[in-house]
Coordinates of C-alpha atoms in Angstrom, one line a residue:
Chain L
X112 CA 138.6 119.3 104.4
X113 CA 141.2 117.3 106.3
X114 CA 138.5 114.8 107.4
X115 CA 137.3 114.4 103.8
X116 CA 140.9 113.8 102.6
X117 CA 141.4 111.1 105.2
X118 CA 138.1 109.5 104.2
X119 CA 139.2 109.6 100.5
X120 CA 142.4 107.7 101.4
X121 CA 140.3 105.1 103.3
X122 CA 138.0 104.8 100.2
X123 CA 140.7 104.0 97.7
X124 CA 142.6 101.7 100.0
X125 CA 139.4 99.8 101.0
X126 CA 138.4 99.3 97.4
X127 CA 141.9 98.4 96.3
X128 CA 142.3 95.8 99.1
X129 CA 138.9 94.2 98.4
X130 CA 139.7 94.2 94.6
X131 CA 136.2 95.4 94.1
X132 CA 133.8 98.1 95.0
X133 CA 132.6 101.6 93.8
X134 CA 135.2 104.3 94.2
X135 CA 133.7 106.9 91.8
X136 CA 130.4 107.4 93.5
X137 CA 132.1 107.2 97.0
X138 CA 134.5 110.0 96.1
X139 CA 131.7 112.2 94.7
X140 CA 129.6 111.8 97.8
X141 CA 132.2 112.0 100.6
X142 CA 132.4 115.8 101.0
X143 CA 128.6 115.8 101.4
X144 CA 128.7 113.0 104.0
X145 CA 131.5 114.7 106.0
X146 CA 129.6 118.0 105.8
X147 CA 126.4 116.3 107.1
X148 CA 128.1 114.7 110.1
X149 CA 129.9 117.9 110.9
X150 CA 126.8 120.1 110.8
X151 CA 124.5 119.4 113.7
X152 CA 123.7 115.8 112.8
X153 CA 122.4 114.5 116.1
X154 CA 124.0 111.2 117.0
X155 CA 126.0 109.7 119.9
X156 CA 129.5 108.3 119.2
X157 CA 129.3 105.9 122.1
X158 CA 125.7 104.8 121.3
X159 CA 125.4 104.6 117.5
X160 CA 121.9 103.0 117.8
X161 CA 120.4 105.6 120.1
X162 CA 116.7 105.7 119.3
X163 CA 116.3 109.4 118.9
X164 CA 119.3 109.9 116.7
X165 CA 118.9 111.7 113.3
X166 CA 119.0 109.1 110.5
X167 CA 121.4 109.0 107.6
X168 CA 120.0 106.7 104.9
X169 CA 122.5 105.9 102.3
X170 CA 120.2 104.9 99.4
X171 CA 123.1 104.6 96.8
X172 CA 124.4 101.7 98.9
X173 CA 127.2 100.8 96.5
X174 CA 129.0 104.0 97.7
X175 CA 129.4 102.1 101.0
X176 CA 133.2 102.9 101.2
X177 CA 132.2 106.5 101.7
X178 CA 130.0 105.6 104.7
X179 CA 132.5 103.2 106.1
X180 CA 135.3 105.7 105.8
X181 CA 133.2 108.3 107.7
X182 CA 132.2 105.8 110.4
X183 CA 135.9 104.8 110.7
X184 CA 137.1 108.4 111.0
X185 CA 134.5 109.1 113.6
X186 CA 135.7 106.0 115.6
X187 CA 132.4 104.1 115.3
X188 CA 134.1 101.2 113.4
X189 CA 137.7 100.2 113.4
X190 CA 140.5 100.1 110.9
X191 CA 140.3 96.3 111.1
X192 CA 136.6 96.6 110.1
X193 CA 137.2 98.6 107.0
X194 CA 140.1 96.4 106.1
X195 CA 137.6 93.5 105.9
X196 CA 135.4 95.4 103.4
X197 CA 133.6 92.8 101.2
X198 CA 135.3 89.8 102.8
X199 CA 133.4 86.9 104.4
X200 CA 132.0 87.8 107.8
X201 CA 133.1 91.4 107.7
X202 CA 130.9 94.1 109.3
X203 CA 131.6 96.1 106.1
X204 CA 129.4 94.3 103.6
X205 CA 129.5 95.2 99.9
X206 CA 126.5 97.5 100.2
X207 CA 125.7 99.3 103.4
X208 CA 123.6 97.1 105.7
X209 CA 122.0 98.1 109.0
X210 CA 122.1 94.5 110.1
X211 CA 125.8 94.3 109.9
X212 CA 127.3 97.7 110.8
X213 CA 126.9 100.0 113.8
X214 CA 125.9 103.5 112.7
X215 CA 124.2 102.4 109.5
X216 CA 120.5 103.1 109.4
X217 CA 119.4 101.3 106.2
X218 CA 120.1 98.1 104.3
X219 CA 120.7 99.4 100.7
X220 CA 121.9 97.8 97.5
X221 CA 118.8 97.9 95.4
X222 CA 118.4 101.5 94.1
X223 CA 115.3 103.6 94.6
X224 CA 114.2 102.3 98.0
X225 CA 116.0 104.7 100.5
X226 CA 113.8 107.7 100.0
X227 CA 110.7 105.7 100.8
X228 CA 112.5 104.3 103.9
X229 CA 113.4 107.8 105.0
X230 CA 109.8 108.8 104.5
X231 CA 108.8 106.0 106.9
X232 CA 111.3 107.2 109.4
X233 CA 110.1 110.8 109.0
X234 CA 106.5 109.9 109.5
X235 CA 107.3 107.8 112.6
X236 CA 109.4 110.6 114.1
X237 CA 106.5 113.0 113.7
X238 CA 104.1 110.5 115.3
X239 CA 106.5 110.4 118.3
X240 CA 106.8 114.2 118.4
X241 CA 110.5 113.7 118.0
X242 CA 112.8 116.4 116.5
X243 CA 114.7 113.7 114.6
X244 CA 115.8 114.8 111.2
X245 CA 115.9 112.3 108.4
X246 CA 118.6 112.5 105.8
X247 CA 118.6 110.4 102.6
X248 CA 121.3 110.4 100.0
X249 CA 120.5 109.2 96.5
X250 CA 122.4 109.2 93.3
X251 CA 121.3 111.1 90.2
X252 CA 121.1 107.9 88.2
X253 CA 119.0 106.5 91.0
X254 CA 116.2 109.0 90.2
X255 CA 115.5 106.8 87.1
X256 CA 113.8 104.4 89.5
X257 CA 110.1 105.1 89.6
X258 CA 109.9 104.5 93.3
X259 CA 111.8 107.7 94.0
X260 CA 108.9 109.7 92.5
X261 CA 106.3 107.7 94.5
X262 CA 108.2 108.7 97.6
X263 CA 108.6 112.3 96.4
X264 CA 104.9 112.6 95.9
X265 CA 104.1 111.0 99.2
X266 CA 106.5 113.2 101.2
X267 CA 104.8 116.3 99.9
X268 CA 101.3 114.8 100.6
X269 CA 102.3 113.9 104.2
X270 CA 104.2 117.3 104.6
X271 CA 107.3 115.7 106.1
X272 CA 109.4 118.7 106.7
X273 CA 111.8 116.6 108.7
X274 CA 112.8 114.7 105.6
X275 CA 115.7 115.9 103.4
X276 CA 117.4 114.3 100.5
X277 CA 120.8 115.0 99.1
X278 CA 121.2 114.2 95.4
X279 CA 124.7 113.3 94.4
X280 CA 124.6 114.8 90.9
X281 CA 127.7 113.3 89.4
X282 CA 126.2 112.7 86.0
X283 CA 127.6 109.2 85.6
X284 CA 125.9 105.8 86.2
X285 CA 127.0 102.2 85.9
X286 CA 127.4 101.8 82.2
X287 CA 128.2 105.3 81.0
X288 CA 127.3 109.0 81.3
X289 CA 123.7 109.7 82.1
X290 CA 123.3 111.7 78.9
X291 CA 124.0 108.4 77.1
X292 CA 122.0 106.1 79.3
X293 CA 119.0 108.1 80.5
X294 CA 119.4 111.8 81.2
X295 CA 116.9 113.0 83.9
X296 CA 117.3 116.7 83.0
X297 CA 116.7 119.3 85.7
X298 CA 116.3 117.2 88.8
X299 CA 115.7 120.2 91.0
X300 CA 112.8 121.4 88.9
X301 CA 111.3 117.9 89.0
X302 CA 111.5 117.7 92.8
X303 CA 110.2 121.3 93.0
X304 CA 107.2 120.3 90.9
X305 CA 106.5 117.6 93.5
X306 CA 106.3 120.2 96.2
X307 CA 109.9 120.1 97.6
X308 CA 112.1 123.0 98.5
X309 CA 115.2 122.9 96.3
X310 CA 118.8 124.0 97.2
X311 CA 121.4 123.7 94.5
X312 CA 125.0 123.6 95.5
X313 CA 128.5 122.7 94.5
X314 CA 128.8 119.4 96.3
X315 CA 132.6 119.8 96.9
X316 CA 132.4 123.3 98.5
X317 CA 132.2 122.7 102.2
X318 CA 130.9 126.2 102.9
X319 CA 128.0 125.7 100.5
X320 CA 127.4 122.2 101.8
X321 CA 127.1 123.2 105.5
X322 CA 124.9 126.2 104.7
X323 CA 122.6 124.0 102.6
X324 CA 122.4 121.4 105.4
X325 CA 121.6 124.2 108.0
X326 CA 118.9 125.6 105.7
X327 CA 117.3 122.2 105.1
X328 CA 117.5 121.3 108.8
X329 CA 115.7 124.4 109.9
X330 CA 113.0 124.3 107.2
X331 CA 110.3 122.1 108.8
X332 CA 107.6 123.2 106.5
X333 CA 108.5 121.2 103.5
X334 CA 110.8 118.3 102.6
X335 CA 114.1 119.7 101.1
X336 CA 116.1 118.4 98.2
X337 CA 119.8 119.5 98.0
X338 CA 120.9 119.0 94.5
X339 CA 124.7 118.7 94.9
X340 CA 126.6 119.1 91.7
X341 CA 129.6 116.8 92.1
X342 CA 132.4 115.2 90.1
X343 CA 132.5 111.4 90.0
X344 CA 135.8 110.2 91.4
X345 CA 136.6 113.6 92.9
X346 CA 140.1 113.9 94.3
X347 CA 141.8 111.3 92.2
X348 CA 142.6 112.7 88.8
X349 CA 142.3 109.6 86.7
X350 CA 139.1 108.6 88.3
X351 CA 137.5 112.0 87.9
X352 CA 134.6 112.1 85.5
X353 CA 135.6 108.6 84.3
X354 CA 132.7 106.1 84.0
X355 CA 135.1 103.1 84.2
X356 CA 135.8 103.8 87.9
X357 CA 132.1 103.6 88.8
X358 CA 132.6 100.0 89.9
X359 CA 136.2 99.1 89.5
X360 CA 139.0 98.9 92.0
X361 CA 142.4 100.6 91.3
X362 CA 145.3 98.3 90.7
X363 CA 148.6 98.6 92.7
X364 CA 150.0 101.3 90.5
X365 CA 146.8 103.2 90.4
X366 CA 146.5 103.0 94.2
X367 CA 150.0 104.5 94.5
X368 CA 149.2 107.3 92.2
X369 CA 145.9 108.0 94.0
X370 CA 147.6 108.1 97.4
X371 CA 150.2 110.5 96.1
X372 CA 147.5 112.8 94.9
X373 CA 145.6 112.6 98.2
X374 CA 148.6 113.1 100.5
Chain B
X171 CA 83.5 103.5 103.7
X172 CA 81.4 100.5 102.8
X173 CA 79.7 98.6 105.6
X174 CA 81.8 95.8 106.9
X175 CA 80.4 92.5 105.7
X176 CA 79.4 90.1 108.5
X177 CA 80.3 86.5 108.7
X178 CA 83.1 84.5 107.4
X179 CA 85.3 86.5 105.0
X180 CA 88.9 86.4 106.3
X181 CA 89.4 90.0 105.3
X182 CA 86.8 91.0 107.9
X183 CA 88.8 89.2 110.6
X184 CA 91.9 91.2 109.5
X185 CA 89.9 94.4 109.8
X186 CA 88.5 93.6 113.3
X187 CA 91.9 92.5 114.5
X188 CA 93.5 95.8 113.6
X189 CA 90.9 97.6 115.7
X190 CA 91.8 95.4 118.7
X191 CA 95.5 95.8 118.0
X192 CA 95.1 99.6 118.2
X193 CA 95.4 99.3 122.0
X194 CA 99.2 99.1 121.4
X195 CA 100.4 102.5 120.4
X196 CA 103.2 101.1 118.3
X197 CA 100.7 99.7 115.8
X198 CA 100.3 101.7 112.6
X199 CA 98.4 100.8 109.4
X200 CA 99.4 101.5 105.9
X201 CA 97.1 101.3 102.9
X202 CA 97.3 101.7 99.2
X203 CA 93.8 103.0 98.1
X204 CA 92.2 99.6 98.9
X205 CA 91.4 100.1 102.5
X206 CA 87.7 99.5 101.9
X207 CA 88.5 96.2 100.4
X208 CA 91.2 95.0 102.7
X209 CA 89.2 96.3 105.7
X210 CA 91.9 98.4 107.0
X211 CA 89.3 101.2 106.6
X212 CA 87.9 100.2 110.0
X213 CA 91.2 101.2 111.6
X214 CA 91.5 104.3 109.5
X215 CA 88.0 105.5 110.6
X216 CA 88.9 105.2 114.3
X217 CA 92.6 106.1 114.2
X218 CA 93.3 108.4 111.3
X219 CA 96.5 109.7 113.0
X220 CA 98.0 106.2 112.9
X221 CA 96.9 105.4 109.4
X222 CA 99.2 106.3 106.5
X223 CA 97.6 106.6 103.1
X224 CA 100.1 105.7 100.5
X225 CA 98.0 106.1 97.4
X226 CA 98.4 103.6 94.6
X227 CA 102.1 103.0 95.2
X228 CA 102.8 99.7 96.6
X229 CA 106.6 99.8 96.3
X230 CA 106.7 103.0 98.3
X231 CA 104.4 101.5 100.9
X232 CA 106.6 98.6 101.6
X233 CA 109.7 100.7 102.3
X234 CA 107.8 103.3 104.3
X235 CA 106.6 100.4 106.4
X236 CA 110.2 99.3 106.8
X237 CA 111.3 102.8 107.8
X238 CA 108.6 102.9 110.4
X239 CA 109.5 99.5 111.7
X240 CA 113.1 100.7 112.1
X241 CA 111.7 103.6 114.2
X242 CA 109.9 101.5 116.7
X243 CA 106.5 101.1 115.1
X244 CA 104.7 97.8 114.2
X245 CA 103.3 98.4 110.7
X246 CA 100.5 96.5 109.2
X247 CA 100.5 97.2 105.4
X248 CA 97.8 95.9 103.2
X249 CA 96.5 95.9 99.6
X250 CA 95.3 93.2 97.2
X251 CA 97.5 90.1 97.3
X252 CA 98.3 90.5 93.6
X253 CA 99.6 94.1 94.1
X254 CA 101.9 93.1 97.0
X255 CA 103.6 91.0 94.4
X256 CA 104.5 94.1 92.4
X257 CA 106.6 95.0 95.4
X258 CA 108.2 91.6 95.9
X259 CA 111.7 92.9 95.7
X260 CA 110.9 95.7 98.1
X261 CA 109.6 93.1 100.6
X262 CA 112.7 90.9 100.0
X263 CA 115.4 93.6 100.1
X264 CA 113.7 96.3 102.2
X265 CA 111.8 94.4 104.8
X266 CA 112.9 90.8 105.2
X267 CA 116.6 91.1 104.6
X268 CA 117.3 93.6 107.4
X269 CA 114.8 91.6 109.5
X270 CA 112.4 94.5 110.0
X271 CA 109.1 93.4 111.5
X272 CA 106.4 94.5 109.0
X273 CA 103.2 92.6 108.6
X274 CA 101.8 92.5 105.1
X275 CA 98.3 91.5 104.3
X276 CA 97.3 90.6 100.8
X277 CA 93.5 90.4 100.4
X278 CA 91.4 89.1 97.6
X279 CA 93.9 86.2 97.1
X280 CA 93.1 83.3 94.8
X281 CA 90.6 82.7 92.0
X282 CA 87.8 82.9 94.6
X283 CA 87.9 86.7 93.9
X284 CA 85.9 85.7 90.8
X285 CA 84.6 88.1 88.2
X286 CA 87.5 90.6 88.3
X287 CA 89.4 88.1 86.2
X288 CA 93.0 86.8 86.1
X289 CA 94.8 90.2 86.6
X290 CA 93.3 90.3 90.1
X291 CA 93.6 86.6 91.0
X292 CA 96.9 86.1 92.8
X293 CA 97.7 82.4 92.6
X294 CA 101.4 82.6 93.3
X295 CA 101.7 84.9 96.4
X296 CA 102.1 82.1 98.9
X297 CA 104.8 80.5 96.8
X298 CA 106.9 83.7 96.3
X299 CA 106.8 84.9 99.9
X300 CA 107.7 81.4 101.1
X301 CA 111.1 81.7 99.4
X302 CA 112.1 84.6 101.6
X303 CA 114.2 83.7 104.6
X304 CA 112.6 84.3 108.0
X305 CA 109.3 85.3 106.5
X306 CA 106.1 83.9 108.0
X307 CA 103.4 83.0 105.5
X308 CA 99.7 82.5 106.5
X309 CA 96.4 81.9 104.8
X310 CA 93.5 81.7 107.3
X311 CA 90.2 80.0 106.4
X312 CA 87.6 82.3 108.0
X313 CA 87.1 85.6 109.7
X314 CA 87.6 84.3 113.3
X315 CA 90.8 82.6 112.6
X316 CA 92.1 85.5 110.5
X317 CA 91.4 87.8 113.5
X318 CA 93.1 85.4 115.9
X319 CA 96.2 84.9 113.8
X320 CA 96.5 88.7 113.1
X321 CA 96.2 89.4 116.8
X322 CA 99.1 87.0 117.4
X323 CA 101.3 88.9 115.0
X324 CA 101.6 91.7 117.7
X325 CA 104.3 89.6 119.4
X326 CA 105.6 87.9 116.4
X327 CA 109.4 88.4 115.9
X328 CA 109.6 88.2 112.2
X329 CA 108.0 89.8 109.2
X330 CA 104.9 88.1 107.8
X331 CA 102.6 87.9 104.8
X332 CA 99.0 86.9 105.4
X333 CA 96.6 86.2 102.5
X334 CA 93.0 86.9 103.1
X335 CA 90.0 86.3 100.9
X336 CA 87.2 88.5 99.7
X337 CA 84.2 86.3 99.9
X338 CA 82.3 84.9 102.9
X339 CA 82.6 81.2 103.5
X340 CA 80.9 79.2 106.3
X341 CA 82.9 79.6 109.5
X342 CA 85.2 76.7 110.4
X343 CA 85.8 77.9 113.9
X344 CA 83.7 79.4 116.7
X345 CA 84.6 81.9 119.4
X346 CA 85.8 79.1 121.6
X347 CA 87.7 76.7 119.2
X348 CA 89.5 79.6 117.6
X349 CA 91.4 80.4 120.8
X350 CA 93.4 77.1 120.4
X351 CA 95.0 78.0 117.1
X352 CA 98.6 79.2 117.0
X353 CA 100.8 80.6 114.2
X354 CA 102.9 77.7 112.9
X355 CA 100.7 74.9 114.1
X356 CA 98.2 73.2 111.8
X357 CA 94.9 72.3 113.2
X358 CA 92.8 69.1 112.9
X359 CA 89.3 70.1 112.1
X360 CA 87.9 66.6 111.7
X361 CA 89.8 63.4 112.5
X362 CA 90.0 60.3 110.3
X363 CA 92.4 57.6 109.3
X364 CA 92.0 56.9 105.6
X365 CA 93.4 60.1 104.1
X366 CA 94.6 63.4 105.4
X367 CA 93.2 66.4 103.5
X368 CA 95.5 69.4 104.3
X369 CA 93.9 72.6 103.2
X370 CA 94.2 76.3 103.7
X371 CA 92.1 79.4 103.2
X372 CA 88.6 79.1 101.6
X373 CA 89.4 75.5 100.6
X374 CA 89.2 74.3 104.2
X375 CA 85.4 74.6 103.8
X376 CA 85.6 72.6 100.5
X377 CA 87.7 70.0 102.3
X378 CA 85.0 69.6 104.9
X379 CA 82.3 69.2 102.2
X380 CA 84.5 66.6 100.5
X381 CA 85.0 64.8 103.8
X382 CA 81.3 64.4 104.2
X383 CA 80.9 63.1 100.7
X384 CA 83.7 60.6 101.3
X385 CA 82.2 59.5 104.5
X386 CA 79.1 58.4 102.5
X387 CA 81.5 56.1 100.7
X388 CA 83.0 54.7 103.9
X389 CA 86.2 56.8 103.7
X390 CA 87.2 58.6 106.9
X391 CA 89.1 61.7 106.0
X392 CA 91.1 63.8 108.4
X393 CA 90.6 67.5 107.6
X394 CA 93.4 69.9 108.5
X395 CA 93.5 73.7 108.5
X396 CA 97.1 74.4 107.6
X397 CA 96.7 78.2 108.1
X398 CA 100.5 78.7 108.3
X399 CA 102.4 77.7 105.2
X400 CA 105.7 78.8 106.6
X401 CA 107.1 77.8 109.0
X402 CA 105.4 74.5 108.0
X403 CA 104.1 72.2 110.8
X404 CA 106.3 69.3 109.9
X405 CA 105.5 67.5 113.1
X406 CA 101.8 67.4 112.2
X407 CA 102.5 66.3 108.6
X408 CA 104.6 63.5 109.9
X409 CA 101.8 62.4 112.2
X410 CA 99.2 62.6 109.5
X411 CA 101.4 60.6 107.1
X412 CA 101.7 57.8 109.7
X413 CA 98.1 57.9 110.7
X414 CA 96.5 58.0 107.2
X415 CA 99.2 56.8 104.8
X416 CA 98.3 59.3 102.1
X417 CA 97.7 63.0 101.8
X418 CA 95.8 65.4 99.6
X419 CA 96.7 69.1 99.7
X420 CA 94.0 71.7 98.8
X421 CA 94.6 75.4 98.0
X422 CA 93.1 78.2 96.0
X423 CA 96.6 78.8 94.6
X424 CA 99.0 77.3 92.0
X425 CA 100.0 73.8 92.7
X426 CA 103.5 75.0 92.2
X427 CA 105.3 76.2 95.4
X428 CA 102.4 76.9 97.7
X429 CA 100.8 74.6 100.3
X430 CA 101.1 71.5 98.0
X431 CA 104.6 72.3 97.1
X432 CA 105.6 72.8 100.8
X433 CA 104.0 69.5 101.9
X434 CA 105.6 67.7 98.9
X435 CA 109.0 69.1 99.8
X436 CA 108.6 68.0 103.4
X437 CA 107.3 64.5 102.6
X438 CA 109.9 63.7 100.0
X439 CA 112.7 64.6 102.3
X440 CA 111.3 63.2 105.5
X441 CA 108.6 60.6 105.0
X442 CA 107.8 59.7 101.4
X443 CA 104.0 59.3 101.2
X444 CA 101.5 59.2 98.3
X445 CA 100.4 62.8 97.7
X446 CA 97.8 64.4 95.4
X447 CA 97.5 68.2 95.0
X448 CA 94.3 70.1 94.4
X449 CA 95.0 73.6 93.2
X450 CA 95.3 75.7 90.1
X451 CA 97.1 73.6 87.6
X452 CA 99.8 75.9 86.2
X453 CA 97.5 78.3 84.4
X454 CA 95.9 81.7 84.9
X455 CA 92.4 82.2 86.1
X456 CA 89.6 84.1 84.2
X457 CA 86.4 85.9 84.9
X458 CA 83.5 84.0 86.3
X459 CA 81.3 83.4 89.3
X460 CA 83.3 81.9 92.2
X461 CA 81.5 78.6 92.2
X462 CA 81.7 78.2 88.4
X463 CA 85.4 79.0 88.5
X464 CA 86.2 76.5 91.2
X465 CA 84.5 73.9 89.2
X466 CA 86.1 75.1 85.9
X467 CA 89.6 75.0 87.5
X468 CA 89.0 71.8 89.3
X469 CA 89.5 73.0 92.8
X470 CA 86.2 72.2 94.5
X471 CA 84.9 69.4 96.8
X472 CA 84.4 67.1 93.8
X473 CA 88.0 67.6 92.8
X474 CA 89.1 66.7 96.4
X475 CA 87.0 63.5 96.3
X476 CA 88.6 62.5 93.0
X477 CA 92.1 63.3 94.3
X478 CA 91.3 61.3 97.4
X479 CA 90.2 58.3 95.5
X480 CA 93.3 58.4 93.4
X481 CA 95.7 58.8 96.3
X482 CA 94.1 56.0 98.3
X483 CA 94.8 53.6 95.5
X484 CA 98.5 54.5 95.7
X485 CA 98.9 53.6 99.3

């Protein structure tokens, strides 16, 4: 969990420095991302654009600080890069963008599109007889987009066992709790009814995360959905389960408090 | 699979080009339950393993195409022109913004589609795709040119949208003359000095008919097939403006933002020249026979003759 702690520090510092960004959904997702990169995810540190790498498609692109912090702690992008988050000309654009950042496999920002993109990557990998695994992370609020279900249906039809989705089930979206905005109910059951294999986990328990990733990686029969129950803002007490930190930067005092809690 | 129609429907040219493109193993085809109509069915019949059926789900199709493009494939995705519009933001954000080379074909464009009525008659597709940075936008006039332009997309380095039409029209090109056309370069079909009639798609044929009517009245019209709306061939437009002193644009599309809009933007910034636009005048279509509709909406050869007479007076 040391890696995740370092990433959390990067996340709050990045968002504070930029004066904008999405700390809540970054902090809920980071354990999952650290777990993914640490569990057999095939990539090359010195060749981030290696053709036959596994893909990580961050569909909830506003949680870009989580991705940048991971890439920084892997050494793919620099401290200087993450310090430039959201500033003019920075490789760390507001939302993750494959055109701007080494190691980023998708240009996100508009919700609902990443699962379809991952499906395209998965079909292409199969056509090439490649063992590439395709990982997509979506938010739970994001499942309100109809395109998610178009992709879920098509992944079953095309039997893309090399496609896996991780759902960051933090129960909060931009304006408020999902139960106020548009509760989706049992996401796992919904994906299951679309033909997916479902794995439900505590999205902050590294043991459960790595087991689930292993399981999904080795199941090539069906696409797998890992429903990861998380806490929005996890790791910073005043951000936890607090809708107002979905898209708000901490001020100076809040940053100091956050760093105290994370050190 | 319905038998492919023979002759001059541009969708047939798209279908036959896909078959020829199959030689390149990177080429893949995506369809959304309209393969029989767009003619991607020809590719699917021969290469099912490289055809991805997406069902009636255009938004998903656009992003699946993008994912495949990011993995080394050259996707050709097609459906009706109007239904590509449903996925406009997916094309904008998922394909063009990261610069992924996906080639979209929207068939059954324009009111030429006829009796299906206004819900199926895309008259704004050229306009909307033209607004996307680094997107090539084309509308070929017959099957031979549609095939040639589609073949050229194999080595094209940006995403594209090509509108094809459902109905056969007389061929503008033959096997020989079509070899000269190039993406991004307008083509003079008939030369003349009194007016330049710049047309695209099925309206190139109407422009030719109008030119022969005008010739009977002593007016020599230059007829141009402007198959590429973006990037627009400004060099040719400049030359036509100098040569003829007035221009008529002709399209089976709204007069807002399509070929007419593009030419107007170019002329007003570079070489102010009297211009008249023949196109759908800011209204929706309706059901009807194609010829009836073209007359009803004022986008046939008579409308071109009238526009020419008006624009020549403004010289």
